[in-house]
XYZ file of C-alpha atoms in Angstrom:
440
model
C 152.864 68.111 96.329
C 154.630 66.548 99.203
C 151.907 65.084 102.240
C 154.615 65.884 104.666
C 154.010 69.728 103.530
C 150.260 69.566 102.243
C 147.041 70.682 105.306
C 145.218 67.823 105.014
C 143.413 67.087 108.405
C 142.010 63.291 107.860
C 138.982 62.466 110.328
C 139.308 58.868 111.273
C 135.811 59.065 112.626
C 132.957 59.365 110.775
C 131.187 62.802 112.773
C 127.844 62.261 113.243
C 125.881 65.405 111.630
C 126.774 63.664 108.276
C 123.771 61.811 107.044
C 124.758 60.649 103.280
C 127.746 58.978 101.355
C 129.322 62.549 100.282
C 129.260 64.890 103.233
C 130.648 62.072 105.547
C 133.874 61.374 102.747
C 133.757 65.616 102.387
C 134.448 65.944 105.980
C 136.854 62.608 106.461
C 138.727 63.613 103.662
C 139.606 67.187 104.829
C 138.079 68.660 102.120
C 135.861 71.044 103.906
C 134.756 72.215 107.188
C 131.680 73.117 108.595
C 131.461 76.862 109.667
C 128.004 77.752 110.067
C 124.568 76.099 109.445
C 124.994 75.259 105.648
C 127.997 77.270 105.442
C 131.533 75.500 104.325
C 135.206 76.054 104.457
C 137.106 74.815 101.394
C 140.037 73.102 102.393
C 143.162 72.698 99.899
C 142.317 68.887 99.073
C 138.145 70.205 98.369
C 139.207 73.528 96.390
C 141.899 71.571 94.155
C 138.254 69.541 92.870
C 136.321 72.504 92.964
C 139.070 74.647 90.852
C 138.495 71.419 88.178
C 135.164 71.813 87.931
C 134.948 75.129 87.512
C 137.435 74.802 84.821
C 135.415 72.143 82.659
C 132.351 73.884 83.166
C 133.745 77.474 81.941
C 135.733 75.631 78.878
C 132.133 74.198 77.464
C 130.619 77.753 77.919
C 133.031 79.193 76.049
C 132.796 76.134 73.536
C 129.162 76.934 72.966
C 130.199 80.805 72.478
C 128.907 82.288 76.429
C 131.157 85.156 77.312
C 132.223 85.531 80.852
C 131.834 88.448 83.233
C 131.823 88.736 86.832
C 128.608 89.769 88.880
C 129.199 90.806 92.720
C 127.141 88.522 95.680
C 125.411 91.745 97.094
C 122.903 93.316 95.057
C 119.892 96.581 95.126
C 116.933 95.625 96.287
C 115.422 98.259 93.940
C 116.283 95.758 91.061
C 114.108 92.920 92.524
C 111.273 95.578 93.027
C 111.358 96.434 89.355
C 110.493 92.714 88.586
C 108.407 91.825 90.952
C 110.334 89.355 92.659
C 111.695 91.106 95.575
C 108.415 90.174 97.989
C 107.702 87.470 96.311
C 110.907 85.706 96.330
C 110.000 84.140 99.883
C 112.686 84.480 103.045
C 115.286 82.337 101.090
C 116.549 85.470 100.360
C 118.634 86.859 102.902
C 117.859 91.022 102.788
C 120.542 93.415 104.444
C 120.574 97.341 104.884
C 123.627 98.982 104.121
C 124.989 102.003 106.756
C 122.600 104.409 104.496
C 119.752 102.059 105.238
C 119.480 101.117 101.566
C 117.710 97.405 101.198
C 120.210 94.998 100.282
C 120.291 91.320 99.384
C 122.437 88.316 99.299
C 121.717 87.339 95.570
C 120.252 84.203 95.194
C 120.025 84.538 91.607
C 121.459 87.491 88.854
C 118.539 87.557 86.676
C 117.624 91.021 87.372
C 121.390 92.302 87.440
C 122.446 90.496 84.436
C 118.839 92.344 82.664
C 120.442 95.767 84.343
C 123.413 95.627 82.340
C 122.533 94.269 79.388
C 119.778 96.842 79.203
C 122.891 99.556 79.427
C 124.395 98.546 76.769
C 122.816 97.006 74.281
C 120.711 98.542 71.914
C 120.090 97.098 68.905
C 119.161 93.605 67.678
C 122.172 93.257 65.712
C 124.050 93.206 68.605
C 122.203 89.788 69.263
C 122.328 86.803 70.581
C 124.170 87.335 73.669
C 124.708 84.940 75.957
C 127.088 86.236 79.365
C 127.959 84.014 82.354
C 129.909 84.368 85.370
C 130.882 81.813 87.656
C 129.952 83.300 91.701
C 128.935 82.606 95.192
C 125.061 82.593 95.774
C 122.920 82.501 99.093
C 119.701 81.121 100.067
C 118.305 80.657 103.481
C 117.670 77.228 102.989
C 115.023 76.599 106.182
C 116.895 73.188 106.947
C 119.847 72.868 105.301
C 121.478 69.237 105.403
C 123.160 67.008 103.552
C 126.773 68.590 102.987
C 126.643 70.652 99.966
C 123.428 69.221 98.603
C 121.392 71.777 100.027
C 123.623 74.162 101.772
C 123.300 77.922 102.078
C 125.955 79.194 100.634
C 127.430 77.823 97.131
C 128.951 78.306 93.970
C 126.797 78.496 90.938
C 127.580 79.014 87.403
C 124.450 80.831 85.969
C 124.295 81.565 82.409
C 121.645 84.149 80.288
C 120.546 84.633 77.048
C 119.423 87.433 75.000
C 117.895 87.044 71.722
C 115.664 88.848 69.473
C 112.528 86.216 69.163
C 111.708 83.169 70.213
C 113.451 81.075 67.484
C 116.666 82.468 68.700
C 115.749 82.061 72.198
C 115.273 78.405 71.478
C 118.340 78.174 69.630
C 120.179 79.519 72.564
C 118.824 77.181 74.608
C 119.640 74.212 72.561
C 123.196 75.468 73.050
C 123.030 75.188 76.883
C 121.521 72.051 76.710
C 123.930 70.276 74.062
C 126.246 72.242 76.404
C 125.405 70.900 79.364
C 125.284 66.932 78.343
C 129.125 67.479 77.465
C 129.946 69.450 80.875
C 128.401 66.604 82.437
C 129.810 63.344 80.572
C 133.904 64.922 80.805
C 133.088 65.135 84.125
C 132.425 61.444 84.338
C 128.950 61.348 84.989
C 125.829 60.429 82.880
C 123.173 63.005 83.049
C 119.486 63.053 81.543
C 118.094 65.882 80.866
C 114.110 65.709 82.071
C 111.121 67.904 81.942
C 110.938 69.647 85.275
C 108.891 72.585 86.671
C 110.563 76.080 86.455
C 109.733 77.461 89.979
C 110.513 80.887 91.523
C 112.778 81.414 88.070
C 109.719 81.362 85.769
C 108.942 80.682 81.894
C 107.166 77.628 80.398
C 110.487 75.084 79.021
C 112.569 74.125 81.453
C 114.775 70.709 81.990
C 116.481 69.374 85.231
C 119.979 67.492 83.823
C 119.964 64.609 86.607
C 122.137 61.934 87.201
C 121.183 58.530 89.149
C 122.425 57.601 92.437
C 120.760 55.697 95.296
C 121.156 58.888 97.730
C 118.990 61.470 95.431
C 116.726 63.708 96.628
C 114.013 63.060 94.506
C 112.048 60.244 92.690
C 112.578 60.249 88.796
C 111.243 58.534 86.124
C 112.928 57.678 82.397
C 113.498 55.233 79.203
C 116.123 52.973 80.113
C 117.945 53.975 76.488
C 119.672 56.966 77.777
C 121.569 55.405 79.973
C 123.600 54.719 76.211
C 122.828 57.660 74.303
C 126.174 58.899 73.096
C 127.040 62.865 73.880
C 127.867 65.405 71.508
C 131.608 65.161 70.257
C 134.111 68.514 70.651
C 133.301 69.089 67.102
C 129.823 69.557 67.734
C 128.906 73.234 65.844
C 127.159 75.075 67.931
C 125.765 77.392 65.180
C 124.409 74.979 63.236
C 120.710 75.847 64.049
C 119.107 72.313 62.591
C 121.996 70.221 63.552
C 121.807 71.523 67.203
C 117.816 71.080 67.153
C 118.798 67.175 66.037
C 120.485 66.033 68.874
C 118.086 68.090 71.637
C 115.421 65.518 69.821
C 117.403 62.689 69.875
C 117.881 63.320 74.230
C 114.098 64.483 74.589
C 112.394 61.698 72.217
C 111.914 59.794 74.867
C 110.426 59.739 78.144
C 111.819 61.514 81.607
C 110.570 63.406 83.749
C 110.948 64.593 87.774
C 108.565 63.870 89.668
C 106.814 67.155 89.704
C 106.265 66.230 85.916
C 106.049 62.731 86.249
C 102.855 61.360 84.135
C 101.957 57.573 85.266
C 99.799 57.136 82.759
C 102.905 57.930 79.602
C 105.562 55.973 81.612
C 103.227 53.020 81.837
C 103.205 53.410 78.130
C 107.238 52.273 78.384
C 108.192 48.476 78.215
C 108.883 47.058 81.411
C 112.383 46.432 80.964
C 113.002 50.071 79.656
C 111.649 51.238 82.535
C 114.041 53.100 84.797
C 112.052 54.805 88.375
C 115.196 55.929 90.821
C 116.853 58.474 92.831
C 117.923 60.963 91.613
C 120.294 64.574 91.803
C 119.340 67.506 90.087
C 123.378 68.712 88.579
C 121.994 71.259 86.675
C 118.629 73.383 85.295
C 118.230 75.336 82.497
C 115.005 77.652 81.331
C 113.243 79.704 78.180
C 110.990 82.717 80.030
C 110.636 84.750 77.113
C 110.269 88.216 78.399
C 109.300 87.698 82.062
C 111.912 90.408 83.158
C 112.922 92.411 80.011
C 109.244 93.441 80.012
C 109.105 95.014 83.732
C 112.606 96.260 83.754
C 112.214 97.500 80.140
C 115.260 95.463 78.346
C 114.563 95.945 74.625
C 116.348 96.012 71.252
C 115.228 98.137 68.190
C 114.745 95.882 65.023
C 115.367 96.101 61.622
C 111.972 98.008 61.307
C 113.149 100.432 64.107
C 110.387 99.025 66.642
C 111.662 98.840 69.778
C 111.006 94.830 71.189
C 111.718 92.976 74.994
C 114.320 90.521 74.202
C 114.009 87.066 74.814
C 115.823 85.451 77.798
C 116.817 82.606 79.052
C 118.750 81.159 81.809
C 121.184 78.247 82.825
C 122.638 77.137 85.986
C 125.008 74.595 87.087
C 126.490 74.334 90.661
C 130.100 73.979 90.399
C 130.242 73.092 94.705
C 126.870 70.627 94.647
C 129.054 68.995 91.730
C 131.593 67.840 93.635
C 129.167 66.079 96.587
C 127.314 64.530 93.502
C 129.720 63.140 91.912
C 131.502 61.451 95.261
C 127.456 60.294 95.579
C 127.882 58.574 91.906
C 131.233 57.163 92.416
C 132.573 56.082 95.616
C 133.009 52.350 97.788
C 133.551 51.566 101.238
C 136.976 52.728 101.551
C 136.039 56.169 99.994
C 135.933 58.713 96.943
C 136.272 57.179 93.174
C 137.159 60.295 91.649
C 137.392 60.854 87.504
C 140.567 61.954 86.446
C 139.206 64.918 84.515
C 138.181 66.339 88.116
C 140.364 64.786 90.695
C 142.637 66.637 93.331
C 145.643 64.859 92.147
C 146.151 62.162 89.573
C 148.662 59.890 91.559
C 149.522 59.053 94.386
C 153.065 57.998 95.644
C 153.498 55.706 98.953
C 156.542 55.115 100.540
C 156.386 52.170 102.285
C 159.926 52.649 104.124
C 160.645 56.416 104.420
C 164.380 56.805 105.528
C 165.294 53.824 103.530
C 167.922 55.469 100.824
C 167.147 53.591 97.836
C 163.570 53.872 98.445
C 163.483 57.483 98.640
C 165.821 57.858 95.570
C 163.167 56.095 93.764
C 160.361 57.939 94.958
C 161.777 60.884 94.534
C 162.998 60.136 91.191
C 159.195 59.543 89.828
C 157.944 62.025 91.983
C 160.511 64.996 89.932
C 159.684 63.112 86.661
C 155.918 63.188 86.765
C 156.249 66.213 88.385
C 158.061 67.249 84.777
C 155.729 66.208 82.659
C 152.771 68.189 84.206
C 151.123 65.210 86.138
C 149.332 65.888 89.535
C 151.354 63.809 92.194
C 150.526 63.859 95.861
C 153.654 62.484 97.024
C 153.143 60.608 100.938
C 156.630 60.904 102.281
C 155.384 60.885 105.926
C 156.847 57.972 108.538
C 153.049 56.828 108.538
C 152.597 52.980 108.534
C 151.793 51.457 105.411
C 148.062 50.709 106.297
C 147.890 54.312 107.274
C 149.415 55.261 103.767
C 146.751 53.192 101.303
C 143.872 54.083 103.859
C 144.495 57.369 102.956
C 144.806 56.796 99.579
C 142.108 55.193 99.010
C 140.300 57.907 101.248
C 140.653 61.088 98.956
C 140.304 58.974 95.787
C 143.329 59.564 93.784
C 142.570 57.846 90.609
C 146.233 56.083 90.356
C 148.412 54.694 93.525
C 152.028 53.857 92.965
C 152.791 51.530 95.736
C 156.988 51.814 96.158
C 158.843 49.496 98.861
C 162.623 47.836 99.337
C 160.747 44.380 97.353
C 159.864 46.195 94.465
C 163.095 48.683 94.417
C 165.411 45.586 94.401
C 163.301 43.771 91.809
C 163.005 46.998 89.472
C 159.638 47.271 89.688
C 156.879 49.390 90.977
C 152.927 48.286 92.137
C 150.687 50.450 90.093
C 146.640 50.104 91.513
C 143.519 51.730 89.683
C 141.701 53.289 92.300
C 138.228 52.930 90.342
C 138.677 48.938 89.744
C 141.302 47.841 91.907
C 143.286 46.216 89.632
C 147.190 46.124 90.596
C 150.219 45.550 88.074
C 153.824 45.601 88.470
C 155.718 47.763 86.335
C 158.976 49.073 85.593
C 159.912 53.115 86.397
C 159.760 53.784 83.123
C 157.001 51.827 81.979
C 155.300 53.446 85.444
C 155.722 56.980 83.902
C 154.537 55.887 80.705
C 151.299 55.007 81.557
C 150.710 57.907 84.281
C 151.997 60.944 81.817
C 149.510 59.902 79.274
């Protein structure tokens, strides 16, 4: 992509609604805008991240064998009445009448839709486990929304559910999720831990918060200092191996964490002081067993092998694929701006031309612009008659991972200046030896 052709509307003041690290860098970067109270605008640079995310997050569902489907954002009241949650959901929900004066909602949540269909369908328990996802924009009237997308309105949520026949395959499903979830999390460059939490408005009785640590979290939490270097499941992990599965889920909750609506003083003073880890921390996904809190009410059952007609066992899973991409600018970022992982960043180079107009120097740029461009490589390409300054500031703004520096010096000499964004560490290469390392 060529800057001179890309929308990407830099802020060179910091505006002063943004109170933490990631909405101020969000809205200096141009990667969103601000529409209503809680309520963003994806701009190209913010849905080029976003569009990653999503994409890691769907390949490990599929990975752990969840099937994708697509639920719409408005949904029947009548559902929520059937289990119980429609009055008691609390005015996070935003309710709507149609032109026939039907009650409406904004869903917050799918579990009664996703119990809907499956109860259409599905009859018997060989036809179990099921496990369907979809990947859609939820609403909740947060009462004070703030901090960017960490507590906004409106947001995209990946929400998972299971369907088994007892509770042994419920729990098995679950230990998918979770082995699921540490790998979503680590190829997306951050290190989450997955902690007892409370279950809330969603219900059940087994529930974990995956959080990762960062000085700007909402909340106080409390672990062993060792999982900070417990390794994650490999690709090859087999997701139907039943005891192999169970193995590493008690290798990640052997030892203690907890949020702080969990948090027991007197079992984390039970820790060695230097194992002992009490920080901020943000909540990147959740995850719950509740057994048969809605198949029961909204009569979702399966006949067995005996012909006796059982509620299945649920569960459900959700990661936020938009509060993702404030977290992990919270978890990796400096004082010129956004550290972003390769696995998740808008573009994987960048390419500044320190004397647009100059011939040779735009031959060369344009040369390794075509030839990464070839081999499949994200390059932002900054062929705008910006000043230098103006060209790494911005750079180093948006967090592209690599910068490839190209002036008259370097073009005479044969050489290019290659920077890591994350470290800072510069190097002077040749073209080829450039695309070599950047097409890797």
């Amino acid at each position: 992509m060529r800057l001179s052709r890309f929308f990407l509307p830099i802020l060179r003041e910091t505006p002063k609604e943004a109170e933490i690290v990631s909405h101020r860098l969000m809205l200096r970067a141009g990667m969103m805008r601000q529409e209503a109270a809680g309520i963003y605008a994806f701009l190209p640079l913010g849905l080029r991240v976003l569009k990653k995310i999503e994409q890691i997050v769907r390949e490990e569902q599929n990975r752990a064998g969840a099937v994708e489907l697509l639920m719409p954002t408005i949904q029947s009241a009548d559902l929520w009445r059937e289990s119980g949650r429609y009055e008691a959901y609390g005015k996070e929900m935003l309710r709507i009448q149609d032109r026939h004066e039907r009650d409406m909602l904004y869903g917050p949540t799918n579990e009664e839709m996703i119990t809907d269909i499956f109860r259409s369908y599905v009859r018997s328990y060989k036809d179990l486990p099921l496990n369907l996802y979809h990947i859609q924009w939820k609403f909740r009237d947060e009462v004070r929304p703030r901090f960017g997308l960490m507590r906004g309105r409106e947001f995209l949520m990946k929400d998972a559910y299971s369907f088994d026949v007892d509770q042994a395959g419920a729990r098995h499903s679950y230990n998918k999720m979770f082995v699921a979830y540490l790998r979503t999390f680590a190829r997306l460059g951050l290190k989450s831990i997955p902690m007892v939490a409370d279950t809330g408005p969603i219900g059940g009785n087994l529930s974990h918060e995956f959080i990762i640590l960062a000085s700007t979290g909402e909340s106080e939490v409390y672990c062993h200092k060792d999982y900070l270097d417990f390794p994650v499941p490999g690709a090859d992990v087999d997701f139907d191996d039943i005891a192999g599965l169970q193995s590493h889920v008690d290798k990640w909750t052997s030892l203690y964490a907890a949020t702080s609506e969990k948090h027991d003083a007197a079992a984390f003073g039970q820790i060695p002081a230097d194992k002992q880890v009490s920080a901020r921390g943000i909540e990147v996904g959740h995850i719950f067993y509740f057994g048969t809190k809605y198949s029961e009410p909204m009569k979702a059952v399966v006949s067995g092998p005996d012909g006796v007609e059982k509620p299945v066992h649920m569960g459900s899973y959700g990661i936020g694929p938009s509060r993702l991409v404030a977290a992990i600018i919270e978890a990796s970022h400096d004082d010129a701006g956004i550290k972003w992982p390769e696995a998740v960043a808008p573009f994987k180079v960048a390419i500044l031309n320190l004397k647009q107009g100059d011939s040779a120097t735009d031959a060369a740029c344009e040369s390794l612009y075509r030839d990464l461009m070839g081999k499949g490589v994200d390059a932002l390409y900054d062929d705008t008659d910006q000043r230098a300054g103006a060209k790494f500031a911005t750079a180093d703004l948006i967090g592209v991972p690599w910068q490839v520096v190209i002036g008259p010096k370097g073009v005479a000499s044969g050489t290019f200046e290659v920077k890591k964004r994350a470290d800072g560490t510069r190097e002077n290469l040749s073209p080829a030896a450039t695309l070599d390392l950047l097409s890797r």
